[in-house]
Structure formats: structure tokens, C-alpha cells
Tab-separated table of C-alpha atoms and ligand atoms in Angstrom:
chain	number	residue	atom	x	y	z
A	1181	MET	CA	36.861	-23.167	100.746
A	1182	LEU	CA	38.112	-20.251	102.761
A	1183	GLY	CA	39.271	-20.641	106.334
A	1184	ARG	CA	38.291	-18.161	108.987
A	1185	SER	CA	41.415	-16.008	108.598
A	1186	SER	CA	41.003	-15.934	104.843
A	1187	ALA	CA	37.408	-14.902	105.217
A	1188	ILE	CA	38.454	-12.036	107.471
A	1189	ALA	CA	41.122	-11.014	105.002
A	1190	VAL	CA	38.599	-11.019	102.191
A	1191	SER	CA	36.108	-8.929	104.144
A	1192	THR	CA	38.882	-6.469	105.025
A	1193	LEU	CA	39.774	-6.270	101.378
A	1194	ALA	CA	36.145	-5.650	100.469
A	1195	LEU	CA	36.078	-2.792	102.964
A	1196	LEU	CA	39.252	-1.337	101.503
A	1197	VAL	CA	37.842	-1.564	98.017
A	1198	ALA	CA	34.621	0.086	99.134
A	1199	THR	CA	36.598	2.853	100.800
A	1200	ALA	CA	38.836	3.394	97.800
A	1201	GLY	CA	35.830	3.388	95.499
A	1202	GLY	CA	34.217	6.025	97.677
A	1203	ALA	CA	37.298	8.201	97.392
A	1204	ALA	CA	37.149	7.921	93.632
A	1205	ALA	CA	33.494	8.890	93.619
A	1206	ARG	CA	34.288	12.009	95.621
A	1207	SER	CA	36.848	13.356	93.226
A	1208	CYS	CA	36.542	16.616	91.457
A	1209	ASP	CA	34.220	16.069	88.600
A	1210	GLU	CA	31.591	13.812	87.252
A	1211	GLY	CA	34.019	12.007	84.998
A	1212	ALA	CA	35.119	9.994	87.970
A	1213	VAL	CA	31.614	9.246	89.126
A	1214	SER	CA	30.047	7.972	85.956
A	1215	SER	CA	32.568	5.212	85.396
A	1216	SER	CA	34.484	4.651	88.598
A	1217	PRO	CA	37.202	2.058	87.889
A	1218	ALA	CA	36.140	-0.240	90.715
A	1219	SER	CA	37.733	-3.278	89.090
A	1220	THR	CA	41.062	-1.459	88.763
A	1221	VAL	CA	40.895	-0.426	92.386
A	1222	ALA	CA	40.040	-3.984	93.408
A	1223	VAL	CA	43.080	-5.348	91.572
A	1224	ALA	CA	45.323	-2.721	93.133
A	1225	ALA	CA	44.027	-3.532	96.590
A	1226	ALA	CA	44.346	-7.276	96.029
A	1227	VAL	CA	47.986	-6.959	95.020
A	1228	GLY	CA	48.854	-5.625	98.442
A	1229	ASP	CA	46.679	-3.619	100.754
A	1230	ARG	CA	49.778	-2.311	102.543
A	1231	SER	CA	51.280	-0.809	99.423
A	1232	PRO	CA	52.023	2.939	99.461
A	1233	GLY	CA	49.214	3.454	96.970
A	1234	ALA	CA	46.677	1.843	99.261
A	1235	ALA	CA	47.949	3.941	102.166
A	1236	GLN	CA	47.436	7.127	100.166
A	1237	ARG	CA	43.912	6.156	99.260
A	1238	SER	CA	43.078	5.477	102.902
A	1239	GLN	CA	44.104	9.044	103.873
A	1240	PRO	CA	41.574	11.087	101.938
A	1241	GLN	CA	42.608	14.451	103.372
A	1242	GLN	CA	46.239	14.219	102.295
A	1243	ARG	CA	47.064	16.932	99.773
A	1244	ARG	CA	48.904	15.830	96.656
A	1245	PHE	CA	50.225	17.943	93.821
A	1246	TRP	CA	49.866	16.145	90.508
A	1247	VAL	CA	51.686	18.768	88.465
A	1248	SER	CA	55.406	19.465	88.357
A	1249	ASP	CA	54.744	23.230	88.382
A	1250	ARG	CA	55.823	24.608	91.764
A	1251	ASN	CA	55.112	28.246	90.965
A	1252	TYR	CA	52.576	30.298	92.837
A	1253	TYR	CA	49.799	32.155	91.061
A	1254	ARG	CA	47.353	34.921	91.763
A	1255	SER	CA	43.922	35.149	90.144
A	1256	ASP	CA	40.873	37.389	90.288
A	1257	TRP	CA	38.948	34.312	91.495
A	1258	TYR	CA	40.694	33.879	94.873
A	1259	ALA	CA	42.637	35.685	97.567
A	1260	GLY	CA	46.362	35.167	97.955
A	1261	LYS	CA	48.808	33.209	95.835
A	1262	HIS	CA	48.579	29.471	95.453
A	1263	ARG	CA	49.850	26.455	93.513
A	1264	LYS	CA	48.202	24.340	90.877
A	1265	MET	CA	47.266	20.934	92.218
A	1266	ILE	CA	45.707	19.198	89.211
A	1267	ALA	CA	45.730	20.716	85.735
A	1268	TYR	CA	42.929	20.602	83.174
A	1269	GLY	CA	43.105	17.600	80.872
A	1270	CYS	CA	44.813	14.216	81.151
A	1271	THR	CA	46.231	13.704	84.610
A	1272	ARG	CA	48.294	11.249	86.618
A	1273	ALA	CA	45.951	11.813	89.574
A	1274	PRO	CA	44.311	8.492	90.457
A	1275	TYR	CA	40.768	9.761	91.056
A	1276	TYR	CA	39.598	9.581	87.472
A	1277	ALA	CA	38.433	6.765	85.255
A	1278	PRO	CA	40.666	6.009	82.255
A	1279	ASP	CA	39.694	8.303	79.396
A	1280	PRO	CA	40.139	7.495	75.689
A	1281	ARG	CA	41.713	10.927	75.156
A	1282	CYS	CA	44.565	10.065	77.511
A	1283	GLN	CA	47.534	7.719	77.300
A	1284	LYS	CA	48.603	5.100	79.856
A	1285	GLY	CA	45.069	4.667	81.163
A	1286	ARG	CA	45.036	8.149	82.631
A	1287	GLY	CA	41.861	10.036	83.404
A	1288	PHE	CA	40.652	13.464	82.316
A	1289	HIS	CA	40.200	16.361	84.744
A	1290	HIS	CA	37.536	18.755	83.489
A	1291	GLY	CA	38.681	21.785	85.471
A	1292	ILE	CA	41.764	23.135	87.187
A	1293	ASP	CA	42.461	22.605	90.884
A	1294	ILE	CA	44.238	25.309	92.854
A	1295	ALA	CA	45.395	24.213	96.306
A	1296	MET	CA	44.677	26.713	99.044
A	1297	PRO	CA	44.056	26.817	102.775
A	1298	CYS	CA	40.557	25.934	103.910
A	1299	GLY	CA	38.513	29.118	104.188
A	1300	THR	CA	40.376	31.061	101.494
A	1301	ARG	CA	38.122	33.760	100.056
A	1302	LEU	CA	36.799	33.163	96.543
A	1303	PHE	CA	35.646	36.020	94.332
A	1304	ALA	CA	33.722	36.374	91.095
A	1305	GLY	CA	36.488	36.859	88.546
A	1306	LEU	CA	33.835	37.912	86.025
A	1307	ARG	CA	30.325	39.242	86.371
A	1308	GLY	CA	27.560	36.673	86.262
A	1309	THR	CA	24.305	35.276	87.588
A	1310	VAL	CA	24.228	32.387	90.049
A	1311	VAL	CA	22.626	29.468	88.219
A	1312	ARG	CA	19.725	27.565	89.733
A	1313	PRO	CA	21.153	24.234	90.924
A	1314	THR	CA	18.665	21.915	89.240
A	1315	SER	CA	18.763	23.579	85.819
A	1316	PRO	CA	20.418	21.833	82.827
A	1317	GLY	CA	24.069	21.073	83.485
A	1318	ALA	CA	23.361	20.490	87.196
A	1319	LEU	CA	26.393	19.558	89.255
A	1320	GLY	CA	26.746	16.117	90.798
A	1321	SER	CA	27.751	15.417	94.376
A	1322	ALA	CA	31.424	15.002	93.418
A	1323	TYR	CA	31.752	18.807	93.415
A	1324	GLY	CA	30.527	19.045	97.007
A	1325	ALA	CA	26.944	19.678	98.066
A	1326	ASP	CA	27.264	23.477	97.951
A	1327	ALA	CA	29.147	23.844	94.671
A	1328	PHE	CA	27.497	26.231	92.228
A	1329	ARG	CA	27.730	27.790	88.781
A	1330	LEU	CA	28.117	31.409	87.833
A	1331	ARG	CA	26.825	32.211	84.331
A	1332	ASN	CA	28.120	35.032	82.189
A	1333	SER	CA	25.391	35.546	79.612
A	1334	ARG	CA	27.503	37.653	77.289
A	1335	MET	CA	30.164	34.946	77.079
A	1336	GLN	CA	27.544	32.176	77.236
A	1337	LYS	CA	29.725	30.334	79.713
A	1338	ASP	CA	29.176	28.724	83.095
A	1339	PHE	CA	31.933	28.880	85.687
A	1340	VAL	CA	31.819	26.014	88.172
A	1341	ILE	CA	32.991	26.795	91.693
A	1342	GLY	CA	33.608	23.425	93.318
A	1343	HIS	CA	34.313	22.137	96.850
A	1344	VAL	CA	32.927	25.060	98.820
A	1345	ARG	CA	31.020	24.971	102.105
A	1346	LYS	CA	30.449	28.636	102.865
A	1347	VAL	CA	28.602	30.345	100.014
A	1348	PHE	CA	27.640	34.022	100.107
A	1349	VAL	CA	25.407	34.129	97.051
A	1350	GLN	CA	22.092	32.534	96.140
A	1351	PRO	CA	20.609	31.164	92.932
A	1352	GLY	CA	19.395	34.041	90.795
A	1353	ASP	CA	21.776	36.609	92.305
A	1354	ARG	CA	23.484	38.941	89.861
A	1355	VAL	CA	27.079	39.145	90.957
A	1356	ALA	CA	29.528	41.892	90.055
A	1357	ARG	CA	33.148	41.158	89.305
A	1358	GLY	CA	35.151	41.159	92.540
A	1359	THR	CA	32.255	40.052	94.771
A	1360	LEU	CA	33.077	37.649	97.607
A	1361	ILE	CA	31.137	34.538	96.592
A	1362	ALA	CA	32.382	31.673	98.788
A	1363	ARG	CA	35.213	30.201	100.813
A	1364	ALA	CA	37.342	27.257	99.723
A	1365	SER	CA	36.911	23.921	101.472
A	1366	ASP	CA	37.382	20.210	100.917
A	1367	ALA	CA	33.672	19.425	100.534
A	1368	GLY	CA	33.456	16.438	98.214
A	1369	ALA	CA	37.225	16.486	97.666
A	1370	PRO	CA	39.521	13.525	98.355
A	1371	ASP	CA	42.702	15.577	98.557
A	1372	GLY	CA	42.304	18.581	100.811
A	1373	CYS	CA	40.969	22.113	100.440
A	1374	HIS	CA	41.180	23.575	96.965
A	1375	LEU	CA	39.229	25.475	94.346
A	1376	HIS	CA	37.980	23.350	91.472
A	1377	PHE	CA	37.363	25.864	88.695
A	1378	GLU	CA	35.662	24.596	85.560
A	1379	VAL	CA	34.401	26.357	82.442
A	1380	ARG	CA	31.538	25.058	80.316
A	1381	PRO	CA	29.323	26.419	77.573
A	1382	ALA	CA	26.191	27.708	79.337
A	1383	ALA	CA	23.864	24.994	80.664
A	1384	GLN	CA	26.048	22.124	79.494
A	1385	GLY	CA	27.490	19.224	81.458
A	1386	TYR	CA	31.030	18.379	82.473
A	1387	GLN	CA	31.678	16.533	79.213
A	1388	ALA	CA	31.526	19.868	77.412
A	1389	ALA	CA	34.044	21.570	79.726
A	1390	VAL	CA	36.744	23.598	77.995
A	1391	ALA	CA	40.236	24.662	79.026
A	1392	PRO	CA	39.846	27.235	81.816
A	1393	THR	CA	43.197	28.917	81.177
A	1394	ASP	CA	41.972	32.282	79.872
A	1395	ASP	CA	39.060	32.615	82.282
A	1396	ILE	CA	40.918	31.818	85.500
A	1397	GLY	CA	43.658	34.202	84.394
A	1398	LEU	CA	46.513	32.880	86.538
A	1399	ARG	CA	49.313	35.375	87.097
A	1400	ARG	CA	52.613	33.866	88.134
A	1401	VAL	CA	54.311	35.391	91.152
A	1402	GLY	CA	57.700	34.739	92.736
B	1860	ZN	ZN1	39.146	19.338	90.285
């Protein structure tokens, strides 16, 4: 039977686990939401809730770069030059459920994250129509409540613009290349303001996402 102090410790642990689980659910794409590794988080928290890992999870706004690439890049999709934060594909970032495509229990990131100051201007890098939010391939809350998709009908691709708060376009709008469409934020993001850019075949879900390399068109600068 647990004594009073043990009971308090257990309830604290439960709170930590709930908090950590929430952080996982807020990560960049639905992959993290559908199968959040709550048991893994619970084990990690039980091992020592004062470990550096636990401290990182309890500071959801802390920005972390999960790539070794320290170069800065420009793109037609955003203003300024910025660094990659999480690449497309298997990642060391802890927000994602283990994925069978990845080694060492790592998760799969369905887009690319570019770290940038909150409020950075985001542009349409290609022409497209703003997709109605509830149509097939609808985005979950992990992308932030105001995230949206831009569809290029010629390419038959949807471009997901994640973690925005200010949006300057509406569903159904036809948007020309170069149009200001939104500003970057940390809405729904556990790790600070960034653009989550994801490319999918039109009207498909995150599982169908493809490498965004060509479409984001990063240009390395000094
Ligand atoms: Zn992301």
C-alpha cells in the first residue's frame, strides 16, 4: 500500500505523463497523434522525472534543431533565410510514435520544419486554391487550428501550411504565386515558431505525404 508521500509522487508522475503526452499530441503531424507512445513516455518519466529529457518535455516552447545542418536557406514560401529544424522522414525528434520505416524506434516526420521567428511572412510558392478544411485529407489539430492546404490542380498536389495563426486567405480563394498567405507561429507546435511544410497527393491524408524537397525549393545561403 502506498503511503501519503508515495501517493503524492504517483499523482505528480501522472501529471507529468499527461503533460508529456499532450506535448506529443501537439507535434507537427498526425503521425504523432494517432499512436502517441504514452507507455514509452510513462516509462521515461518513471525512470526519473528530473532527467534532462523530462525537463525538455516540460518546456514546450523551447526550440530544438533535430538536424545537424546549420546552413540557412531561402525559399519562395517564406521571407528571410532560416534553418531546417526537423527534416522529412525518420527523425530523432521525440514527438513522433515509433514508425516501422525507421530504425532505433524513431518516428517519421511527414513534412519539413523550418525554424523562423514568430510572425515571419509566408507566401504561396506555387499557385493554388485554398482547400476547404473539412474536405478529404482534412488536417488534424496537431497542425494548429488555422493550418490549411493549398492545392495545385495541375500538379494534383496539396501543400500543407502548418502552425499558423494569422491567415490572409480563405477556403476557395485562388492564390497566385508570391501571394502573402499567412504568418508563422507556434500554434499546435511543441517546439517554437516554425513553418511545417508538407506535400501530399491532392485530397489525401498525412500517410500519403511525399518528400517536399523539390516543392519547397530551399536555396542555401551563406
Ligand atoms: Zn513538422
